[in-house]
mmCIF file of C-alpha atoms and ligand atoms in Angstrom:
data_model
loop_
_atom_site.group_PDB
_atom_site.id
_atom_site.type_symbol
_atom_site.label_atom_id
_atom_site.label_comp_id
_atom_site.label_asym_id
_atom_site.label_seq_id
_atom_site.Cartn_x
_atom_site.Cartn_y
_atom_site.Cartn_z
ATOM 1 C CA UNK A 7 40.375 25.796 -45.647
ATOM 2 C CA UNK A 8 42.323 25.368 -42.220
ATOM 3 C CA UNK A 9 42.893 27.877 -39.803
ATOM 4 C CA UNK A 10 45.925 26.205 -39.170
ATOM 5 C CA UNK A 11 48.707 24.100 -40.798
ATOM 6 C CA UNK A 12 47.451 20.637 -40.375
ATOM 7 C CA UNK A 13 50.421 19.065 -40.956
ATOM 8 C CA UNK A 14 51.781 20.878 -38.505
ATOM 9 C CA UNK A 15 49.313 20.127 -35.997
ATOM 10 C CA UNK A 16 48.643 17.200 -36.261
ATOM 11 C CA UNK A 17 51.989 16.050 -35.975
ATOM 12 C CA UNK A 18 52.792 17.783 -33.023
ATOM 13 C CA UNK A 19 49.254 16.234 -31.794
ATOM 14 C CA UNK A 20 50.389 12.980 -33.057
ATOM 15 C CA UNK A 21 53.897 12.662 -32.065
ATOM 16 C CA UNK A 22 54.043 14.135 -28.602
ATOM 17 C CA UNK A 23 55.331 10.993 -26.726
ATOM 18 C CA UNK A 24 56.080 9.740 -23.055
ATOM 19 C CA UNK A 25 59.537 10.638 -23.232
ATOM 20 C CA UNK A 26 62.185 8.552 -21.135
ATOM 21 C CA UNK A 27 64.998 7.082 -22.780
ATOM 22 C CA UNK A 28 65.601 10.096 -25.017
ATOM 23 C CA UNK A 29 65.561 12.867 -22.346
ATOM 24 C CA UNK A 30 68.936 14.529 -22.689
ATOM 25 C CA UNK A 31 70.612 14.329 -19.674
ATOM 26 C CA UNK A 32 73.903 16.596 -20.124
ATOM 27 C CA UNK A 33 71.827 19.440 -22.199
ATOM 28 C CA UNK A 34 71.165 22.544 -19.903
ATOM 29 C CA UNK A 35 67.184 23.812 -20.031
ATOM 30 C CA UNK A 36 67.177 26.910 -20.196
ATOM 31 C CA UNK A 37 64.514 28.744 -17.538
ATOM 32 C CA UNK A 38 62.827 30.915 -20.585
ATOM 33 C CA UNK A 39 61.808 27.685 -22.503
ATOM 34 C CA UNK A 40 60.135 26.844 -19.155
ATOM 35 C CA UNK A 41 58.474 30.272 -18.781
ATOM 36 C CA UNK A 42 57.452 30.554 -22.510
ATOM 37 C CA UNK A 43 55.809 26.560 -22.094
ATOM 38 C CA UNK A 44 54.516 27.408 -18.587
ATOM 39 C CA UNK A 45 52.495 30.621 -20.432
ATOM 40 C CA UNK A 46 51.338 28.756 -23.175
ATOM 41 C CA UNK A 47 49.868 26.181 -20.990
ATOM 42 C CA UNK A 48 47.970 28.822 -18.712
ATOM 43 C CA UNK A 49 45.470 28.996 -21.903
ATOM 44 C CA UNK A 50 44.192 25.886 -21.118
ATOM 45 C CA UNK A 51 40.606 25.436 -19.791
ATOM 46 C CA UNK A 52 39.769 25.045 -15.696
ATOM 47 C CA UNK A 53 36.605 24.821 -14.023
ATOM 48 C CA UNK A 54 34.634 28.057 -13.464
ATOM 49 C CA UNK A 55 37.800 29.460 -14.605
ATOM 50 C CA UNK A 56 39.342 29.603 -11.309
ATOM 51 C CA UNK A 57 42.806 29.160 -12.199
ATOM 52 C CA UNK A 58 44.145 27.334 -9.342
ATOM 53 C CA UNK A 59 47.141 25.915 -11.057
ATOM 54 C CA UNK A 60 50.616 26.132 -8.926
ATOM 55 C CA UNK A 61 54.092 24.854 -10.690
ATOM 56 C CA UNK A 62 56.588 24.046 -8.670
ATOM 57 C CA UNK A 63 59.920 24.177 -10.969
ATOM 58 C CA UNK A 64 62.846 21.987 -9.288
ATOM 59 C CA UNK A 65 66.249 22.792 -10.689
ATOM 60 C CA UNK A 66 68.394 22.569 -7.812
ATOM 61 C CA UNK A 67 70.309 19.132 -7.923
ATOM 62 C CA UNK A 68 69.634 18.329 -3.971
ATOM 63 C CA UNK A 69 66.030 18.630 -4.592
ATOM 64 C CA UNK A 70 65.872 16.699 -8.031
ATOM 65 C CA UNK A 71 67.857 13.728 -6.301
ATOM 66 C CA UNK A 72 65.322 13.827 -3.592
ATOM 67 C CA UNK A 73 62.745 13.771 -5.396
ATOM 68 C CA UNK A 74 63.929 10.516 -7.386
ATOM 69 C CA UNK A 75 64.521 8.859 -4.272
ATOM 70 C CA UNK A 76 60.612 9.172 -3.616
ATOM 71 C CA UNK A 77 59.986 8.480 -7.046
ATOM 72 C CA UNK A 78 61.700 4.978 -6.613
ATOM 73 C CA UNK A 79 60.032 4.736 -3.235
ATOM 74 C CA UNK A 80 56.835 4.799 -4.808
ATOM 75 C CA UNK A 81 57.399 2.503 -7.692
ATOM 76 C CA UNK A 82 58.479 0.311 -5.186
ATOM 77 C CA UNK A 83 57.488 -3.352 -7.223
ATOM 78 C CA UNK A 84 54.686 -1.801 -8.985
ATOM 79 C CA UNK A 85 56.742 -1.881 -12.139
ATOM 80 C CA UNK A 86 57.853 -5.131 -12.059
ATOM 81 C CA UNK A 87 53.976 -6.421 -10.786
ATOM 82 C CA UNK A 88 53.031 -4.573 -14.083
ATOM 83 C CA UNK A 89 54.972 -6.343 -15.992
ATOM 84 C CA UNK A 90 54.545 -9.907 -15.051
ATOM 85 C CA UNK A 91 50.376 -8.824 -15.109
ATOM 86 C CA UNK A 92 50.559 -7.679 -18.561
ATOM 87 C CA UNK A 93 52.453 -10.554 -19.757
ATOM 88 C CA UNK A 94 50.640 -12.763 -18.368
ATOM 89 C CA UNK A 95 47.118 -11.306 -19.869
ATOM 90 C CA UNK A 96 48.759 -11.194 -23.631
ATOM 91 C CA UNK A 97 49.618 -7.662 -23.686
ATOM 92 C CA UNK A 98 51.975 -6.680 -26.068
ATOM 93 C CA UNK A 99 53.611 -3.635 -26.585
ATOM 94 C CA UNK A 100 54.470 -3.507 -22.949
ATOM 95 C CA UNK A 101 58.280 -5.025 -22.228
ATOM 96 C CA UNK A 102 59.348 -1.400 -24.187
ATOM 97 C CA UNK A 103 57.551 0.843 -21.674
ATOM 98 C CA UNK A 104 58.414 -1.326 -18.427
ATOM 99 C CA UNK A 105 62.115 -1.258 -19.257
ATOM 100 C CA UNK A 106 61.570 2.745 -20.059
ATOM 101 C CA UNK A 107 59.772 3.372 -16.930
ATOM 102 C CA UNK A 108 62.346 1.317 -15.207
ATOM 103 C CA UNK A 109 65.190 3.468 -17.152
ATOM 104 C CA UNK A 110 63.322 6.736 -16.233
ATOM 105 C CA UNK A 111 63.189 5.741 -12.350
ATOM 106 C CA UNK A 112 66.905 4.942 -12.154
ATOM 107 C CA UNK A 113 67.806 8.623 -13.526
ATOM 108 C CA UNK A 114 64.947 10.653 -13.029
ATOM 109 C CA UNK A 115 67.785 12.661 -10.723
ATOM 110 C CA UNK A 116 69.891 12.979 -13.642
ATOM 111 C CA UNK A 117 66.848 14.898 -15.742
ATOM 112 C CA UNK A 118 67.254 18.610 -15.960
ATOM 113 C CA UNK A 119 64.571 20.247 -14.490
ATOM 114 C CA UNK A 120 61.573 18.934 -12.681
ATOM 115 C CA UNK A 121 58.359 20.118 -13.103
ATOM 116 C CA UNK A 122 55.597 19.298 -10.154
ATOM 117 C CA UNK A 123 51.999 20.470 -12.070
ATOM 118 C CA UNK A 124 49.898 21.400 -8.450
ATOM 119 C CA UNK A 125 46.562 23.164 -7.936
ATOM 120 C CA UNK A 126 44.371 24.356 -5.199
ATOM 121 C CA UNK A 127 41.954 22.078 -3.491
ATOM 122 C CA UNK A 128 41.128 24.888 -0.745
ATOM 123 C CA UNK A 129 37.949 25.060 -1.808
ATOM 124 C CA UNK A 130 36.957 21.668 -1.333
ATOM 125 C CA UNK A 131 35.859 19.760 1.686
ATOM 126 C CA UNK A 132 37.676 16.519 2.623
ATOM 127 C CA UNK A 133 34.191 14.482 1.707
ATOM 128 C CA UNK A 134 33.688 15.763 -1.355
ATOM 129 C CA UNK A 135 32.120 13.459 -4.070
ATOM 130 C CA UNK A 136 34.454 12.019 -6.730
ATOM 131 C CA UNK A 137 32.982 15.054 -8.996
ATOM 132 C CA UNK A 138 34.737 17.217 -7.311
ATOM 133 C CA UNK A 139 37.871 15.399 -7.614
ATOM 134 C CA UNK A 140 37.385 14.617 -11.060
ATOM 135 C CA UNK A 141 36.509 18.494 -11.820
ATOM 136 C CA UNK A 142 39.707 19.736 -9.736
ATOM 137 C CA UNK A 143 42.215 17.314 -11.783
ATOM 138 C CA UNK A 144 40.577 18.348 -14.623
ATOM 139 C CA UNK A 145 41.628 21.631 -13.805
ATOM 140 C CA UNK A 146 45.017 20.845 -13.904
ATOM 141 C CA UNK A 147 45.759 18.086 -16.581
ATOM 142 C CA UNK A 148 44.768 20.588 -19.928
ATOM 143 C CA UNK A 149 47.558 22.287 -18.729
ATOM 144 C CA UNK A 150 50.175 19.727 -18.389
ATOM 145 C CA UNK A 151 49.414 18.577 -21.814
ATOM 146 C CA UNK A 152 49.408 22.058 -23.217
ATOM 147 C CA UNK A 153 52.653 22.150 -21.465
ATOM 148 C CA UNK A 154 54.134 19.143 -23.005
ATOM 149 C CA UNK A 155 52.984 20.016 -26.707
ATOM 150 C CA UNK A 156 54.930 23.097 -26.303
ATOM 151 C CA UNK A 157 57.508 21.529 -25.233
ATOM 152 C CA UNK A 158 57.894 19.371 -28.171
ATOM 153 C CA UNK A 159 57.148 22.613 -30.497
ATOM 154 C CA UNK A 160 60.422 23.320 -28.991
ATOM 155 C CA UNK A 161 63.122 19.821 -29.369
ATOM 156 C CA UNK A 162 62.259 19.249 -25.830
ATOM 157 C CA UNK A 163 59.869 16.042 -24.244
ATOM 158 C CA UNK A 164 58.747 15.033 -21.197
ATOM 159 C CA UNK A 165 56.578 12.482 -19.296
ATOM 160 C CA UNK A 166 53.736 12.461 -17.140
ATOM 161 C CA UNK A 167 54.636 10.948 -13.719
ATOM 162 C CA UNK A 168 52.390 10.175 -10.669
ATOM 163 C CA UNK A 169 54.426 7.465 -9.201
ATOM 164 C CA UNK A 170 55.862 9.841 -6.453
ATOM 165 C CA UNK A 171 52.614 10.879 -5.612
ATOM 166 C CA UNK A 172 52.512 8.446 -2.510
ATOM 167 C CA UNK A 173 55.081 10.063 -1.093
ATOM 168 C CA UNK A 174 53.714 13.692 -2.200
ATOM 169 C CA UNK A 175 53.626 14.941 1.392
ATOM 170 C CA UNK A 176 57.444 14.379 1.644
ATOM 171 C CA UNK A 177 57.525 15.931 -1.424
ATOM 172 C CA UNK A 178 55.581 19.310 -0.149
ATOM 173 C CA UNK A 179 57.999 18.861 3.003
ATOM 174 C CA UNK A 180 61.209 19.316 0.552
ATOM 175 C CA UNK A 181 59.555 21.621 -1.426
ATOM 176 C CA UNK A 182 57.399 23.984 1.467
ATOM 177 C CA UNK A 183 54.114 23.220 -0.677
ATOM 178 C CA UNK A 184 51.481 24.093 1.806
ATOM 179 C CA UNK A 185 49.233 21.865 2.078
ATOM 180 C CA UNK A 186 45.932 23.070 0.669
ATOM 181 C CA UNK A 187 47.815 22.688 -2.435
ATOM 182 C CA UNK A 188 47.375 19.433 -4.262
ATOM 183 C CA UNK A 189 50.252 17.761 -6.194
ATOM 184 C CA UNK A 190 48.855 16.405 -9.663
ATOM 185 C CA UNK A 191 52.220 14.751 -10.769
ATOM 186 C CA UNK A 192 55.769 15.363 -11.976
ATOM 187 C CA UNK A 193 57.393 16.151 -15.366
ATOM 188 C CA UNK A 194 61.050 15.411 -15.954
ATOM 189 C CA UNK A 195 61.938 18.074 -18.490
ATOM 190 C CA UNK A 196 64.739 17.666 -21.069
ATOM 191 C CA UNK A 197 65.752 18.241 -24.234
ATOM 192 C CA UNK A 198 64.979 15.277 -26.511
ATOM 193 C CA UNK A 199 67.835 12.976 -28.371
ATOM 194 C CA UNK A 200 66.700 13.741 -32.265
ATOM 195 C CA UNK A 201 63.326 14.814 -32.642
ATOM 196 C CA UNK A 202 61.456 12.349 -35.022
ATOM 197 C CA UNK A 203 58.547 10.141 -32.782
ATOM 198 C CA UNK A 204 56.689 8.031 -34.008
ATOM 199 C CA UNK A 205 52.583 7.692 -33.525
ATOM 200 C CA UNK A 206 51.544 5.301 -31.417
ATOM 201 C CA UNK A 207 49.559 2.108 -31.906
ATOM 202 C CA UNK A 208 46.254 2.752 -30.375
ATOM 203 C CA UNK A 209 43.013 0.933 -29.630
ATOM 204 C CA UNK A 210 40.584 1.439 -32.959
ATOM 205 C CA UNK A 211 38.319 4.001 -32.929
ATOM 206 C CA UNK A 212 35.817 1.760 -33.940
ATOM 207 C CA UNK A 213 35.716 0.078 -30.459
ATOM 208 C CA UNK A 214 35.462 2.996 -28.401
ATOM 209 C CA UNK A 215 33.190 5.678 -30.394
ATOM 210 C CA UNK A 216 29.531 4.976 -30.347
ATOM 211 C CA UNK A 217 27.590 7.492 -32.269
ATOM 212 C CA UNK A 218 23.706 8.555 -30.600
ATOM 213 C CA UNK A 219 23.638 5.615 -28.632
ATOM 214 C CA UNK A 220 25.851 3.402 -26.622
HETATM 215 C C1 FMN B 313 47.505 9.648 -15.582
HETATM 216 C C2 FMN B 313 49.074 9.399 -15.801
HETATM 217 C C3 FMN B 313 49.763 8.558 -14.699
HETATM 218 C C4 FMN B 313 51.091 7.938 -15.565
HETATM 219 N N1 FMN B 313 52.251 7.648 -14.238
HETATM 220 C C5 FMN B 313 53.373 7.447 -14.540
HETATM 221 C C6 FMN B 313 54.697 7.056 -14.227
HETATM 222 O O1 FMN B 313 54.167 7.480 -12.616
HETATM 223 N N2 FMN B 313 55.223 6.936 -14.291
HETATM 224 C C7 FMN B 313 55.902 6.896 -16.064
HETATM 225 O O2 FMN B 313 56.557 6.438 -16.306
HETATM 226 N N3 FMN B 313 54.901 7.178 -16.598
HETATM 227 C C8 FMN B 313 53.735 7.617 -16.357
HETATM 228 N N4 FMN B 313 52.599 7.615 -17.513
HETATM 229 C C9 FMN B 313 53.184 7.466 -18.704
HETATM 230 C C10 FMN B 313 52.290 6.585 -19.320
HETATM 231 O O3 FMN B 313 52.967 5.742 -19.157
HETATM 232 C C11 FMN B 313 52.158 6.781 -20.860
HETATM 233 O O4 FMN B 313 51.644 7.980 -20.838
HETATM 234 C C12 FMN B 313 51.544 6.051 -22.163
HETATM 235 O O5 FMN B 313 53.050 4.700 -21.665
HETATM 236 C C13 FMN B 313 51.805 6.069 -23.057
HETATM 237 O O6 FMN B 313 52.670 6.859 -23.942
HETATM 238 P P1 FMN B 313 52.768 7.081 -25.457
HETATM 239 O O7 FMN B 313 52.004 8.688 -25.626
HETATM 240 O O8 FMN B 313 53.927 7.573 -25.590
HETATM 241 O O9 FMN B 313 52.451 6.343 -26.333
HETATM 242 C C14 FMN B 313 51.234 7.745 -16.911
HETATM 243 C C15 FMN B 313 50.346 8.829 -17.961
HETATM 244 C C16 FMN B 313 49.119 9.354 -16.932
HETATM 245 C C17 FMN B 313 48.220 9.795 -17.991
#
């Protein structure tokens, strides 16, 4: 016997996609939905249960436009370069992903809500080993994913983006984010156009799982 309805939970876990072109740029998002989804996100784990997360929710149009500019600066030639690299190596799915990523870069300012998940890094010395930084980011990413799942369950969508982070300091100045607070990404949030999303094609499990030894 399952504890939850697996038809529902498995569909949620397997169809929460990176949504870009199907973000509804016209439909307003009620503040309550964002706070409900953030409340759920706070049930995620953090290292030592430190809960250093902070969330900056941006609805102001001028600030979204400024963030979109930083995002585009961050994109630079990255998408074109990555696309050419993927085509040269024979990767298949990629033209659609890059198309979709370009669309987001062009339209980010129109997405009604930008959520910037952050984490307090005040306790980590600048020369800390990578393990410490892994633990720091590992204390915000699970919550980011929970937030995305909660959105999906309510008919909204998002995509985890990181390309503005090259200019994270500018975003911090724009939003008054203190120096000890590290941004983990930028999640554009909107209702989705339609709610049916497909299972993604991933690498076969057999290729990547090792039982008892590598
Ligand atoms: C660490 C990380 C960084 C990402 N950065 C970006 C980004 O800057 N812009 C973007 O459009 N998508 C970004 N993505 C989204 C990925 O492209 C997306 O998750 C991937 O293509 C799989 O999409 P799917 O789950 O819909 O199959 C990022 C995802 C992760 C996990």
